[in-house]
Short mmCIF file of C-alpha atoms and ligand atoms in Angstrom, two decimals:
data_model
loop_
_atom_site.label_atom_id
_atom_site.label_comp_id
_atom_site.label_asym_id
_atom_site.label_seq_id
_atom_site.Cartn_x
_atom_site.Cartn_y
_atom_site.Cartn_z
CA MET A 1 16.46 -24.99 1.74
CA HIS A 2 15.46 -23.15 4.89
CA SER A 3 17.96 -23.05 7.77
CA LYS A 4 17.85 -19.45 9.06
CA PRO A 5 15.44 -18.23 11.77
CA TYR A 6 12.21 -16.78 10.44
CA GLN A 7 12.29 -13.06 9.74
CA THR A 8 10.40 -9.93 10.73
CA GLN A 9 10.24 -6.86 8.51
CA SER A 10 8.69 -3.41 8.87
CA THR A 11 7.27 -1.34 6.01
CA ILE A 12 6.02 2.23 6.25
CA ASP A 13 3.58 3.81 3.78
CA ILE A 14 1.28 6.80 3.53
CA LEU A 15 -2.12 5.41 2.56
CA ASP A 16 -2.60 7.55 -0.55
CA PRO A 17 -6.34 8.11 -1.20
CA THR A 18 -5.68 8.35 -4.95
CA ARG A 19 -4.56 4.72 -4.96
CA ALA A 20 -7.66 3.72 -2.98
CA GLN A 21 -9.75 5.50 -5.63
CA ALA A 22 -7.91 3.54 -8.34
CA LEU A 23 -8.88 0.33 -6.51
CA GLN A 24 -12.51 1.48 -6.40
CA ALA A 25 -12.41 2.18 -10.15
CA THR A 26 -10.80 -1.22 -10.84
CA LEU A 27 -13.67 -2.87 -8.97
CA GLY A 28 -16.25 -0.90 -10.99
CA GLN A 29 -17.12 1.55 -8.20
CA GLU A 30 -17.35 5.33 -8.15
CA PRO A 31 -13.95 6.58 -6.89
CA THR A 32 -14.93 8.45 -3.72
CA ILE A 33 -12.29 7.82 -1.04
CA GLN A 34 -10.72 11.02 0.31
CA SER A 35 -8.01 11.74 2.86
CA GLY A 36 -9.29 10.91 6.35
CA ASP A 37 -11.92 8.40 5.12
CA ALA A 38 -11.97 4.85 6.47
CA LEU A 39 -10.55 2.35 3.98
CA PRO A 40 -12.66 -0.73 3.18
CA PRO A 41 -11.48 -3.94 4.90
CA PHE A 42 -8.68 -5.58 2.87
CA ALA A 43 -7.87 -2.39 0.90
CA HIS A 44 -4.52 -2.23 2.73
CA HIS A 45 -3.26 -4.83 0.21
CA ILE A 46 -2.65 -1.95 -2.21
CA TYR A 47 -0.12 -0.36 0.18
CA PHE A 48 3.22 -1.44 1.72
CA TRP A 49 4.68 -2.55 -1.64
CA ASP A 50 7.58 -5.00 -1.57
CA ALA A 51 9.38 -3.32 -4.49
CA LYS A 52 12.56 -5.29 -5.14
CA THR A 53 15.07 -4.84 -7.97
CA PRO A 54 14.81 -7.33 -10.87
CA ASP A 55 17.98 -9.22 -9.89
CA VAL A 56 16.35 -10.55 -6.69
CA LEU A 57 13.12 -11.77 -8.30
CA GLY A 58 12.34 -15.45 -8.84
CA ALA A 59 11.19 -16.92 -12.18
CA ASP A 60 7.55 -16.50 -11.10
CA GLY A 61 7.96 -12.71 -10.69
CA HIS A 62 7.81 -12.67 -6.86
CA PRO A 63 10.82 -11.73 -4.73
CA ALA A 64 12.85 -14.97 -4.68
CA THR A 65 12.34 -17.23 -1.68
CA GLY A 66 15.23 -17.69 0.74
CA SER A 67 15.05 -14.15 2.10
CA PHE A 68 11.82 -13.13 3.91
CA ILE A 69 9.87 -16.22 2.74
CA PRO A 70 12.02 -19.31 3.39
CA ASP A 71 13.13 -21.52 0.49
CA LEU A 72 11.36 -24.83 1.05
CA GLY A 73 12.53 -26.43 -2.20
CA LEU A 74 9.05 -26.14 -3.74
CA PRO A 75 8.70 -23.42 -6.39
CA LYS A 76 4.97 -23.24 -7.22
CA ARG A 77 3.37 -20.61 -5.00
CA MET A 78 -0.37 -20.18 -4.42
CA TRP A 79 -2.34 -17.98 -2.05
CA ALA A 80 -4.00 -20.59 0.16
CA ALA A 81 -5.97 -18.85 2.92
CA GLY A 82 -6.12 -15.94 5.34
CA ARG A 83 -7.78 -14.22 8.25
CA ILE A 84 -8.24 -10.53 8.98
CA VAL A 85 -9.04 -9.03 12.36
CA GLN A 86 -9.91 -5.35 12.10
CA HIS A 87 -9.40 -3.56 15.42
CA GLN A 88 -10.24 -0.18 13.92
CA PRO A 89 -10.46 1.06 10.32
CA LEU A 90 -7.32 2.28 8.60
CA LYS A 91 -7.68 5.88 7.41
CA ALA A 92 -6.66 7.13 3.95
CA GLY A 93 -3.98 9.82 3.73
CA ILE A 94 -2.24 8.90 7.00
CA LYS A 95 1.10 7.17 7.56
CA ALA A 96 0.94 3.55 8.71
CA GLU A 97 3.44 0.83 9.63
CA LYS A 98 3.13 -2.85 8.75
CA ILE A 99 5.18 -5.33 10.79
CA SER A 100 5.37 -8.71 9.07
CA THR A 101 6.60 -11.95 10.63
CA VAL A 102 6.84 -15.47 9.29
CA GLU A 103 5.17 -17.45 12.07
CA GLY A 104 5.96 -20.92 10.79
CA VAL A 105 5.92 -23.59 8.11
CA THR A 106 3.71 -26.69 8.00
CA ARG A 107 4.29 -29.49 5.51
CA LYS A 108 1.37 -31.71 4.49
CA ASP A 109 0.62 -34.41 1.94
CA GLY A 110 -2.47 -33.35 0.03
CA GLN A 111 -4.46 -35.23 -2.59
CA SER A 112 -2.56 -33.12 -5.15
CA GLY A 113 0.88 -33.94 -3.66
CA GLN A 114 3.33 -32.12 -1.36
CA LEU A 115 2.13 -28.88 0.24
CA ALA A 116 4.28 -26.51 2.33
CA PHE A 117 2.21 -23.81 4.03
CA VAL A 118 3.98 -20.62 5.14
CA ARG A 119 2.04 -18.60 7.70
CA VAL A 120 2.78 -14.85 7.70
CA ARG A 121 1.38 -12.44 10.28
CA HIS A 122 1.05 -8.72 9.62
CA ASP A 123 0.24 -6.13 12.29
CA ILE A 124 -0.68 -2.72 10.88
CA LYS A 125 -0.51 0.34 13.09
CA GLN A 126 -1.62 3.89 12.48
CA ARG A 127 -0.86 6.72 14.93
CA HIS A 128 0.62 4.07 17.30
CA ALA A 129 -2.69 2.16 17.53
CA LEU A 130 -3.10 -1.38 16.16
CA ALA A 131 -5.66 -1.23 13.33
CA VAL A 132 -5.41 -4.59 11.54
CA THR A 133 -3.96 -8.02 12.24
CA GLU A 134 -3.80 -10.29 9.23
CA TRP A 135 -2.62 -13.88 8.80
CA GLN A 136 -1.76 -15.05 5.30
CA GLU A 137 -1.23 -18.70 4.42
CA LEU A 138 0.91 -19.17 1.30
CA VAL A 139 1.33 -22.66 -0.11
CA TYR A 140 4.38 -23.90 -2.04
CA ARG A 141 4.13 -26.98 -4.25
CA PRO A 142 6.34 -28.96 -6.67
CA ALA A 143 6.78 -27.41 -10.14
CA ASP A 144 4.67 -30.14 -11.77
CA ALA A 145 1.93 -30.23 -9.08
CA PRO A 146 -1.47 -30.79 -10.71
CA THR A 147 -4.57 -28.67 -10.15
CA ALA A 148 -6.35 -29.95 -7.04
CA ALA A 149 -9.43 -32.13 -7.61
CA PRO A 150 -12.49 -29.83 -7.77
CA LYS A 151 -15.04 -29.83 -4.94
CA PRO A 152 -18.66 -28.79 -5.59
CA ALA A 153 -19.80 -25.39 -4.34
CA PRO A 154 -23.14 -25.09 -2.50
CA THR A 155 -25.88 -24.64 -5.07
CA VAL A 156 -28.35 -22.63 -2.96
CA ALA A 157 -27.51 -19.07 -1.86
CA ALA A 158 -29.58 -16.30 -0.28
CA HIS A 159 -27.58 -13.75 -2.30
CA SER A 160 -25.70 -14.23 -5.56
CA GLU A 161 -24.14 -11.97 -8.16
CA PRO A 162 -22.14 -12.63 -11.33
CA LEU A 163 -18.34 -12.28 -11.42
CA ASN A 164 -16.27 -12.36 -14.59
CA PHE A 165 -12.72 -11.04 -14.57
CA THR A 166 -10.96 -9.65 -17.62
CA SER A 167 -7.19 -9.70 -18.09
CA THR A 168 -7.27 -5.88 -17.74
CA GLN A 169 -8.83 -6.13 -14.28
CA LEU A 170 -6.28 -8.71 -13.18
CA PHE A 171 -3.42 -6.58 -14.51
CA ARG A 172 -4.75 -3.49 -12.70
CA TYR A 173 -5.12 -5.42 -9.41
CA SER A 174 -1.57 -6.79 -9.81
CA ALA A 175 -0.32 -3.25 -10.42
CA LEU A 176 -2.21 -1.80 -7.44
CA THR A 177 -0.84 -4.47 -5.10
CA PHE A 178 2.60 -4.52 -6.82
CA ASN A 179 2.20 -8.29 -7.11
CA GLY A 180 4.58 -9.53 -9.80
CA HIS A 181 3.28 -13.14 -9.93
CA ARG A 182 3.16 -13.87 -13.65
CA ILE A 183 0.15 -16.24 -13.40
CA HIS A 184 -2.07 -13.13 -13.17
CA TYR A 185 -0.95 -11.26 -16.34
CA ASP A 186 1.31 -13.50 -18.48
CA ALA A 187 -1.01 -16.07 -20.08
CA ASP A 188 1.80 -18.08 -21.75
CA TYR A 189 3.61 -18.40 -18.42
CA ALA A 190 0.40 -19.27 -16.52
CA ARG A 191 -0.41 -22.05 -19.03
CA ASP A 192 3.00 -23.37 -20.06
CA VAL A 193 4.98 -23.07 -16.82
CA GLU A 194 2.50 -23.29 -13.93
CA GLY A 195 -0.06 -25.43 -15.81
CA TYR A 196 -3.25 -23.34 -15.39
CA ALA A 197 -6.04 -23.13 -17.96
CA GLY A 198 -5.44 -19.35 -18.33
CA LEU A 199 -4.77 -16.25 -16.24
CA VAL A 200 -5.47 -16.89 -12.55
CA VAL A 201 -7.64 -14.54 -10.47
CA HIS A 202 -5.81 -13.37 -7.33
CA GLY A 203 -6.95 -15.14 -4.15
CA PRO A 204 -6.80 -11.79 -2.28
CA LEU A 205 -9.07 -10.18 -4.89
CA LEU A 206 -11.73 -12.84 -4.25
CA ALA A 207 -11.23 -12.36 -0.50
CA HIS A 208 -11.66 -8.60 -0.95
CA LEU A 209 -14.96 -9.11 -2.82
CA MET A 210 -16.27 -11.58 -0.23
CA MET A 211 -15.42 -9.11 2.56
CA GLN A 212 -16.99 -6.25 0.64
CA LEU A 213 -20.21 -8.26 0.29
CA ALA A 214 -20.04 -9.21 3.99
CA THR A 215 -19.80 -5.51 4.88
CA THR A 216 -22.73 -4.64 2.60
CA LEU A 217 -24.94 -7.40 4.03
CA TYR A 218 -23.94 -7.31 7.70
CA GLY A 219 -22.22 -3.94 8.35
CA GLY A 220 -18.85 -3.39 10.06
CA LEU A 221 -16.58 -6.38 9.76
CA THR A 222 -14.15 -7.30 12.55
CA ASP A 223 -13.04 -10.90 11.91
CA PHE A 224 -13.13 -12.68 8.56
CA SER A 225 -11.47 -15.93 7.40
CA TYR A 226 -11.22 -17.34 3.89
CA ARG A 227 -9.63 -20.20 1.97
CA GLY A 228 -8.95 -20.94 -1.71
CA ALA A 229 -10.20 -24.31 -2.99
CA SER A 230 -9.58 -24.12 -6.75
CA PRO A 231 -8.05 -21.42 -8.97
CA LEU A 232 -10.57 -19.18 -10.74
CA ILE A 233 -9.56 -18.41 -14.32
CA ALA A 234 -10.08 -15.06 -16.11
CA GLY A 235 -13.10 -15.11 -18.40
CA GLU A 236 -14.98 -17.75 -16.36
CA ALA A 237 -18.62 -16.92 -15.66
CA ALA A 238 -18.32 -17.21 -11.88
CA THR A 239 -20.78 -16.33 -9.10
CA LEU A 240 -20.21 -14.57 -5.77
CA CYS A 241 -22.61 -16.07 -3.20
CA ALA A 242 -23.64 -15.55 0.42
CA SER A 243 -25.87 -17.25 2.98
CA ASP A 244 -25.98 -16.87 6.77
CA GLY A 245 -22.53 -15.31 7.27
CA HIS A 246 -20.88 -17.69 4.77
CA PHE A 247 -19.52 -16.52 1.43
CA TRP A 248 -18.19 -18.40 -1.57
CA VAL A 249 -17.17 -18.06 -5.20
CA ARG A 250 -18.52 -20.69 -7.57
CA GLY A 251 -16.73 -21.39 -10.85
CA GLU A 252 -18.50 -21.72 -14.19
CA ASP A 253 -18.57 -25.52 -13.83
CA GLY A 254 -20.04 -25.40 -10.29
CA ARG A 255 -16.76 -26.04 -8.44
CA LEU A 256 -15.89 -24.20 -5.24
CA CYS A 257 -13.13 -21.64 -5.91
CA SER A 258 -13.00 -19.77 -2.62
CA SER A 259 -14.96 -19.58 0.61
CA GLY A 260 -15.07 -17.22 3.57
CA GLN A 261 -16.87 -16.65 6.82
CA ILE A 262 -17.44 -14.07 9.48
CA ALA A 263 -16.13 -15.31 12.83
CA ALA A 264 -18.82 -16.24 15.33
CA ALA A 265 -19.12 -13.50 17.97
C1 LIG B 1 -1.92 -13.73 -5.05
C2 LIG B 1 -1.03 -14.88 -5.31
C3 LIG B 1 -1.41 -16.10 -5.79
C4 LIG B 1 -2.76 -16.51 -6.05
O1 LIG B 1 -3.69 -15.77 -5.95
S1 LIG B 1 -3.01 -18.19 -6.51
C5 LIG B 1 -4.78 -18.25 -6.74
C6 LIG B 1 -5.57 -18.30 -5.49
N1 LIG B 1 -5.37 -19.53 -4.74
C7 LIG B 1 -5.97 -20.68 -5.07
O2 LIG B 1 -6.68 -20.75 -6.05
C8 LIG B 1 -5.73 -21.86 -4.16
C9 LIG B 1 -6.70 -22.94 -4.48
N2 LIG B 1 -6.47 -24.11 -3.64
C10 LIG B 1 -5.95 -25.23 -4.12
O3 LIG B 1 -5.57 -25.27 -5.29
C11 LIG B 1 -5.90 -26.42 -3.19
O4 LIG B 1 -6.64 -26.16 -2.02
C12 LIG B 1 -4.43 -26.79 -2.76
C13 LIG B 1 -3.78 -25.67 -1.96
C14 LIG B 1 -3.58 -27.12 -3.99
C15 LIG B 1 -4.52 -28.05 -1.86
O5 LIG B 1 -5.26 -29.03 -2.52
P1 LIG B 1 -5.14 -30.59 -2.12
O6 LIG B 1 -6.26 -31.31 -2.81
O7 LIG B 1 -3.78 -31.09 -2.36
O8 LIG B 1 -5.38 -30.53 -0.55
P2 LIG B 1 -6.28 -31.49 0.36
O9 LIG B 1 -7.71 -31.13 0.20
O10 LIG B 1 -5.90 -32.90 0.10
O11 LIG B 1 -5.85 -31.05 1.83
C16 LIG B 1 -4.58 -31.46 2.39
C17 LIG B 1 -4.34 -30.65 3.66
O12 LIG B 1 -4.11 -29.28 3.33
C18 LIG B 1 -5.12 -28.43 3.93
N3 LIG B 1 -5.51 -27.43 2.91
C19 LIG B 1 -5.98 -27.68 1.67
N4 LIG B 1 -6.20 -26.54 1.02
C20 LIG B 1 -5.89 -25.54 1.89
C21 LIG B 1 -5.94 -24.13 1.79
N5 LIG B 1 -6.36 -23.51 0.68
N6 LIG B 1 -5.54 -23.41 2.85
C22 LIG B 1 -5.12 -23.99 3.99
N7 LIG B 1 -5.05 -25.37 4.15
C23 LIG B 1 -5.44 -26.11 3.10
C24 LIG B 1 -6.27 -29.37 4.24
O13 LIG B 1 -7.06 -28.86 5.30
C25 LIG B 1 -5.53 -30.63 4.62
O14 LIG B 1 -5.01 -30.46 5.92
P3 LIG B 1 -5.16 -31.59 7.05
O15 LIG B 1 -4.49 -31.00 8.26
O16 LIG B 1 -6.62 -31.82 7.22
O17 LIG B 1 -4.44 -32.78 6.49
C26 LIG B 1 0.38 -14.70 -5.00
O18 LIG B 1 1.18 -15.58 -5.32
O19 LIG B 1 0.73 -13.65 -4.40
#
């Protein structure tokens, strides 16, 4: 259980344009990003890998809790929510530093049982200037926690496009972000251990696509928040939707999987 003070860690990376091109290809885009180009919002998730040796990984494939992320006695991790404030675009090909701090833990009783939210803040600097501030909300739940009761997604959208993730796409996104969580690429583990209907689409991948759509529809993005409502499963015929600065992903059965919004100016 947690007893130490929360930690801060610094990670340095050179934002390799080849990796940004691999992300573009994974998302079905022409790989165009070159050294010196602005990276799309959220693309920094493919950098600053937390590459630990196998002996310090937990059963789920993430670095075990009790080090940077405190051990709260609840093993089942999900990506709950996040917010990104972009002060200026990160540039490909240039060294950057990410300073990460656990800001705090909040325990709640949800309809699905115990929830422990861990809030992590990341400040990313390039050439000594702050480029991105990001807050990530991770939630930890009991091993046998059920899937949360589904909530309906809005049915009317000004813009909508189909989304359907293959296991190959999920594997490639896990590889690009060096995210070892087995729910994204090990179907037996996802079903038999964490109780999902299949491979789970990464919350950050849905956030990336919502932000990409926000940028296409409204131009430069400075402040975006999002929240996961229900896990999206690989192979589901989902829909990415937008209306009036609000974005959401609807599952095949009409449930809300994820939602996001541009902050009011
Ligand atoms: C990457 C990666 C992992 C992943 O990508 S996992 C897949 C992506 N994430 C998801 O699919 C998360 C989907 N969300 C849920 O399953 C549910 O929202 C959750 C977290 C299980 C909670 O469901 P409940 O039904 O138990 O919650 P309630 O509606 O009763 O709410 C109770 C209070 O909690 C607050 N809350 C609920 N959901 C969230 C959320 N997503 N983010 C922040 N806060 C949330 C809610 O507002 C209530 O708070 P009050 O203060 O009002 O009591 C990887 O591992 O790296």
